[in-house]
PDB file of C-alpha atoms in Angstrom:
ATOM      1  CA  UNK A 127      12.042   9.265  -4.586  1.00  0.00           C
ATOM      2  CA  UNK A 128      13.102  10.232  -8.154  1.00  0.00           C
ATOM      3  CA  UNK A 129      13.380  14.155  -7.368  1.00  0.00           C
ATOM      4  CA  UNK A 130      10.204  14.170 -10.227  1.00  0.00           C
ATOM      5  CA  UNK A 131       7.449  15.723  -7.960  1.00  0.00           C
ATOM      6  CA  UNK A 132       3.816  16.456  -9.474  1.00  0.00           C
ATOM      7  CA  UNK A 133       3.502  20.072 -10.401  1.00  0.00           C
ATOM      8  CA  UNK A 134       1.167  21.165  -7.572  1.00  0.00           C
ATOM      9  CA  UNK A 135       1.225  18.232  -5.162  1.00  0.00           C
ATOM     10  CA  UNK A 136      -1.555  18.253  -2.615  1.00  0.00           C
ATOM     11  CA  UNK A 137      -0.005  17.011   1.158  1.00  0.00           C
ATOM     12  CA  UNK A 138      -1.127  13.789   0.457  1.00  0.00           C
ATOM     13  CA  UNK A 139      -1.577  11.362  -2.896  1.00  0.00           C
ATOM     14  CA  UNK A 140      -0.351   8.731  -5.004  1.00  0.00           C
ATOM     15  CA  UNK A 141       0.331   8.230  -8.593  1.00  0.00           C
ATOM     16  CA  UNK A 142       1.590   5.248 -11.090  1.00  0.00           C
ATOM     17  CA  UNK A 143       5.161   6.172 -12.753  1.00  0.00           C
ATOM     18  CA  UNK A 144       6.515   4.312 -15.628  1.00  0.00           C
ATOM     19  CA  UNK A 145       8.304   1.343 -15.004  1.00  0.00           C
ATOM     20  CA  UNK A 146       8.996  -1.996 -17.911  1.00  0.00           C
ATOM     21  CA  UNK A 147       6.427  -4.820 -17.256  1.00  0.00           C
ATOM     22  CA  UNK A 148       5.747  -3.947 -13.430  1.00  0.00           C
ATOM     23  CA  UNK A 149       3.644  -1.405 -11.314  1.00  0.00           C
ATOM     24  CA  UNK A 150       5.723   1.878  -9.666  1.00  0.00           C
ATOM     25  CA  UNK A 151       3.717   3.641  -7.699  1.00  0.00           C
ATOM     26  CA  UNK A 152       5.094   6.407  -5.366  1.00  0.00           C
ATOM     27  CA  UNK A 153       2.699   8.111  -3.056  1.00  0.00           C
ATOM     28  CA  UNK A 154       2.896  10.743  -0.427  1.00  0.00           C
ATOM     29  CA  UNK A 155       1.534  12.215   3.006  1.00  0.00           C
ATOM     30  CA  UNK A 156       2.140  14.542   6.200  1.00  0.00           C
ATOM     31  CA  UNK A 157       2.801  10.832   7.896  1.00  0.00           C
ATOM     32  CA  UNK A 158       4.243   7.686   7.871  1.00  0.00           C
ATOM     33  CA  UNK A 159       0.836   5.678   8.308  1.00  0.00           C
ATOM     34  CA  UNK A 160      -0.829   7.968   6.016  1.00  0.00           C
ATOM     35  CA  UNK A 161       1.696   7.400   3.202  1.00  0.00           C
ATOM     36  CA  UNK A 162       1.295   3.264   3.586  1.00  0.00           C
ATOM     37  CA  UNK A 163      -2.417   3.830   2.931  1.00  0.00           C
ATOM     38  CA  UNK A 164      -2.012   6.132  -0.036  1.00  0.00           C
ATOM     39  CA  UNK A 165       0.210   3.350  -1.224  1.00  0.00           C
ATOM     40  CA  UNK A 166      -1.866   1.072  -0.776  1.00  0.00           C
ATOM     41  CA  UNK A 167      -4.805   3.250  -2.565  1.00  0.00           C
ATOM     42  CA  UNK A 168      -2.498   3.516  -5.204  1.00  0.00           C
ATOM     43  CA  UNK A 169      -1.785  -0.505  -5.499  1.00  0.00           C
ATOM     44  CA  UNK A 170      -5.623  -1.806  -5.703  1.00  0.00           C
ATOM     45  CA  UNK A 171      -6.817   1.224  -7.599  1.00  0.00           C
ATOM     46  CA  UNK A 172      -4.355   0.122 -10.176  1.00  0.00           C
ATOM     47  CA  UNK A 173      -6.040  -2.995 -11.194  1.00  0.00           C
ATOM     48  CA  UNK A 174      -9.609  -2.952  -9.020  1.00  0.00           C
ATOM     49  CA  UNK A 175     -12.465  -0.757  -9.369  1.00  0.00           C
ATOM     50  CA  UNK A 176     -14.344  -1.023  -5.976  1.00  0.00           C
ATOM     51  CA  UNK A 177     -17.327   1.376  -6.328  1.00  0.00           C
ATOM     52  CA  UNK A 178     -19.388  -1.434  -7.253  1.00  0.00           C
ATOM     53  CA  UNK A 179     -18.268  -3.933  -5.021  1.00  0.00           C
ATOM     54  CA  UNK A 180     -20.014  -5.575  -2.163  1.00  0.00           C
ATOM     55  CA  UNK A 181     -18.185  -4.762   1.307  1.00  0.00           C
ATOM     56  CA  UNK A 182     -17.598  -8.425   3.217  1.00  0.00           C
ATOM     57  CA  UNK A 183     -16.454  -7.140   6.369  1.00  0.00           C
ATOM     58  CA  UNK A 184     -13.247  -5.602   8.578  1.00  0.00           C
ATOM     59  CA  UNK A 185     -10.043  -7.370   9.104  1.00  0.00           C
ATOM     60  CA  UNK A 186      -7.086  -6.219  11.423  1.00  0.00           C
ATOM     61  CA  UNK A 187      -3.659  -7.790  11.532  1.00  0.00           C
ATOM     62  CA  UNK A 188      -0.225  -6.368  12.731  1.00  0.00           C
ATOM     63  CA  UNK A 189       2.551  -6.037  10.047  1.00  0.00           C
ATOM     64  CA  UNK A 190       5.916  -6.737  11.976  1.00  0.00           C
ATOM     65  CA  UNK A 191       9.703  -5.854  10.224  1.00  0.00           C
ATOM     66  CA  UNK A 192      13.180  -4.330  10.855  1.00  0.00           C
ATOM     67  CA  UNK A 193      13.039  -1.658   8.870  1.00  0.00           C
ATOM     68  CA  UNK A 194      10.020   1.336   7.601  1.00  0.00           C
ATOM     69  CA  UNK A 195      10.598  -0.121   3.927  1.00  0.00           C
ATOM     70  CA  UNK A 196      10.071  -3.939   4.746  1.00  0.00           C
ATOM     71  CA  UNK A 197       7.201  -2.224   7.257  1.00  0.00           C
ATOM     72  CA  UNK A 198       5.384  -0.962   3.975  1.00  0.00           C
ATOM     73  CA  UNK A 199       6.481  -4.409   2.088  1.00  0.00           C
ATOM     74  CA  UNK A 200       4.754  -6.247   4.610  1.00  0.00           C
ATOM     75  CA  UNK A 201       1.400  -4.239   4.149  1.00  0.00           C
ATOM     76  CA  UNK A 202       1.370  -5.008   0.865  1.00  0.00           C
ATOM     77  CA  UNK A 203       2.054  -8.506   1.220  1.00  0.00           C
ATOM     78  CA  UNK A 204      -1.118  -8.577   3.504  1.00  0.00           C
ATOM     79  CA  UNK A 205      -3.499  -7.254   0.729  1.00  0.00           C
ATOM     80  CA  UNK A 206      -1.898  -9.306  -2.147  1.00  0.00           C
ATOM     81  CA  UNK A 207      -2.038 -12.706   0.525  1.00  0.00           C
ATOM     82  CA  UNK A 208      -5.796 -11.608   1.172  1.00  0.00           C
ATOM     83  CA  UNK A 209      -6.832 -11.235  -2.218  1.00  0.00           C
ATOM     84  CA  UNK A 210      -5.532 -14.731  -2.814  1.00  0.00           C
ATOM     85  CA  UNK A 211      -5.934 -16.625  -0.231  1.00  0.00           C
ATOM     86  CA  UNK A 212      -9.544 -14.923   0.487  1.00  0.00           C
ATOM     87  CA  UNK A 213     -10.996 -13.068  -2.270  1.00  0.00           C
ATOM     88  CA  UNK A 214     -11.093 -10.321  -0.960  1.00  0.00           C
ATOM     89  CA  UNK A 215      -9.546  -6.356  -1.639  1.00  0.00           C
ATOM     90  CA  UNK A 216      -9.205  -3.262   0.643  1.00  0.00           C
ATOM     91  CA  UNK A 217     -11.675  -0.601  -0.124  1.00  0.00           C
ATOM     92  CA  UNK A 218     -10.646   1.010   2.894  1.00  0.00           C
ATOM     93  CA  UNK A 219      -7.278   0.884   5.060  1.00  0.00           C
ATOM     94  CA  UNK A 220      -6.300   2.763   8.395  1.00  0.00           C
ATOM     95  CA  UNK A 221      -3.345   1.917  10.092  1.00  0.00           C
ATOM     96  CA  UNK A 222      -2.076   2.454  13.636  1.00  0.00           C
ATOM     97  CA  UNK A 223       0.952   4.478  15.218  1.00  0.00           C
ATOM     98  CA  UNK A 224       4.195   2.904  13.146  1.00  0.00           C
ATOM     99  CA  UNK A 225       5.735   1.852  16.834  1.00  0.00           C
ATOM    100  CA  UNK A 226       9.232   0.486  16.810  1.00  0.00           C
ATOM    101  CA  UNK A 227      11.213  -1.842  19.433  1.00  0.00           C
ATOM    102  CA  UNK A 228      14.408  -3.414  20.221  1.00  0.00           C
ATOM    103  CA  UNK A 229      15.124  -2.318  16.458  1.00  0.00           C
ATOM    104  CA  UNK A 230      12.034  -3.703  14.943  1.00  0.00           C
ATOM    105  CA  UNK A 231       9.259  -1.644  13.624  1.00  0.00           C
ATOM    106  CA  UNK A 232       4.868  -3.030  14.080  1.00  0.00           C
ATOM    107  CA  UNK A 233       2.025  -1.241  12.785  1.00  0.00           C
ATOM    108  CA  UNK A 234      -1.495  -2.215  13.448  1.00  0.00           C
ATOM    109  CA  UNK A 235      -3.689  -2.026  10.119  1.00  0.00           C
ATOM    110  CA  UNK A 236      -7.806  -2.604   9.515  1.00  0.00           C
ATOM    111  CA  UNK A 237      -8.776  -3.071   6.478  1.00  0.00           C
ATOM    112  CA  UNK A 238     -12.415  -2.786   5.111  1.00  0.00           C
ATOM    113  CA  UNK A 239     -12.534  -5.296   3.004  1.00  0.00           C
ATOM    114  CA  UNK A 240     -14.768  -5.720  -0.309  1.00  0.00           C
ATOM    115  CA  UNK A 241     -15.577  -9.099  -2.097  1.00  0.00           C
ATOM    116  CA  UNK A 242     -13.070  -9.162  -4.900  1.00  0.00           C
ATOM    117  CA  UNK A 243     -15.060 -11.362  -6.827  1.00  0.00           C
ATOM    118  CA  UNK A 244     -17.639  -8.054  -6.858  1.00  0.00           C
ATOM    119  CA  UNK A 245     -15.094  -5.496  -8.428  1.00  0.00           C
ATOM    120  CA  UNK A 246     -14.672  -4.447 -11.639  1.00  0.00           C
ATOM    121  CA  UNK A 247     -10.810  -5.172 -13.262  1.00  0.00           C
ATOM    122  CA  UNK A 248      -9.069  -2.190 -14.635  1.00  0.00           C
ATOM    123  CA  UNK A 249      -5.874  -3.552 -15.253  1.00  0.00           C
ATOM    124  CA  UNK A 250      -2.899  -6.159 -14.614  1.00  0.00           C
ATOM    125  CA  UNK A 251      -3.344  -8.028 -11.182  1.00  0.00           C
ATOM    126  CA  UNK A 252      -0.417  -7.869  -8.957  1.00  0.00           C
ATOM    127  CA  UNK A 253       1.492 -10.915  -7.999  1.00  0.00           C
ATOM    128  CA  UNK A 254       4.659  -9.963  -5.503  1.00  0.00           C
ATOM    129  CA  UNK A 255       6.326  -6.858  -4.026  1.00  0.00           C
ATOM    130  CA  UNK A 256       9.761  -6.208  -5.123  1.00  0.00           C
ATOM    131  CA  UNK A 257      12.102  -5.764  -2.497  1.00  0.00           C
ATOM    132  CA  UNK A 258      13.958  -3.483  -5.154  1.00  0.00           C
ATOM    133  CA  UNK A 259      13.538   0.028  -4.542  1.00  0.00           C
ATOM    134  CA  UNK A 260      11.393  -0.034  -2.284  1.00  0.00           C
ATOM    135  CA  UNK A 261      10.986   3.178   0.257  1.00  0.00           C
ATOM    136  CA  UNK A 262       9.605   4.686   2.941  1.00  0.00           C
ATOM    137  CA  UNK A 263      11.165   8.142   4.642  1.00  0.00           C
ATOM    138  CA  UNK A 264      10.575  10.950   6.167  1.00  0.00           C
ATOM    139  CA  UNK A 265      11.434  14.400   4.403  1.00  0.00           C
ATOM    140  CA  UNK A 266      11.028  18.259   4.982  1.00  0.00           C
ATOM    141  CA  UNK A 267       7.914  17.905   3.176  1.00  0.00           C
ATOM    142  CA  UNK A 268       6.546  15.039   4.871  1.00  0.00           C
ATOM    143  CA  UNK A 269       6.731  11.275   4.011  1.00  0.00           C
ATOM    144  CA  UNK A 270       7.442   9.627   1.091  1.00  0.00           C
ATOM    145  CA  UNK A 271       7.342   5.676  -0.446  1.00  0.00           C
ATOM    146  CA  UNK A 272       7.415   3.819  -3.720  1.00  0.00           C
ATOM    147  CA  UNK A 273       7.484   0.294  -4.413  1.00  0.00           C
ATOM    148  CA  UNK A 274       7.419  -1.870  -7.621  1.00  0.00           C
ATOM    149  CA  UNK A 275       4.838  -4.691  -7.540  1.00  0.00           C
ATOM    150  CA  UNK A 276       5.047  -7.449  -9.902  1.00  0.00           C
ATOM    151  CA  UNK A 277       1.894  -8.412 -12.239  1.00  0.00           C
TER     152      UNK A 277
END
């Protein structure tokens, strides 16, 4: 990331950071799956309120890629193709081990899904992932991602 870290950071979180006409969001956790789902928090809480909204059911899927960032591309992708495709919005996530093989990297992800049609809008709805600076490591202090979503 950046290098600009919240003054007292908890081990895990997520925050918006500036960025001209598109979401940032950066988030932060002891692990790799944990930091996908903060992201992810981070992403729907940005334009959805979901306190209100009547839960439709669970839906799994495996995200596939080549790499931890496209890994954490590809999880977004899911919840911007199910919001679109189906109306629906993760009020809950939980992912799997992040497993790679023969250079590829899978995680398996459930999602609790919520009737998007049911939540309140707080803000711009997101449209695309940027492929542009988009992260996902490991540091000392655990691991770290950002992406920029277009809205």
């Amino acid at each position: 990331m950046d290098g600009r870290e919240p003054a007292a950071r908890s081990d895990r979180g997520h925050r918006s950071v500036p960025h001209t006409a598109d979401l940032r969001v950066e988030a932060w956790a002891p692990t790799a799956e944990g930091c996908i789902g903060e992201l992810v928090h981070a992403v729907v809480g940005s334009f959805a309120d979901l306190s209100g909204a009547r839960i439709v059911g669970e839906r799994a899927c495996t995200v596939l890629a080549v790499s931890d960032p496209d890994l954490l591309a590809g999880v977004l992708e899911e919840v911007i193709y199910r919001m679109d495709a189906e109306g629906e919005l993760p009020a809950a996530v939980a992912l799997g081990p992040v497993r790679g093989l023969d250079g590829a990297r899978s995680v398996e992800v459930r999602f609790r899904m919520a009737d998007t049609a049911t939540a309140a809008l707080v803000g711009a709805v997101p449209k695309a992932v940027s492929l542009h600076g988009l992260e996902l490591g490991e540091g000392p202090g655990g691991w770290t991602c950002a992406a920029t979503v277009d809205v």
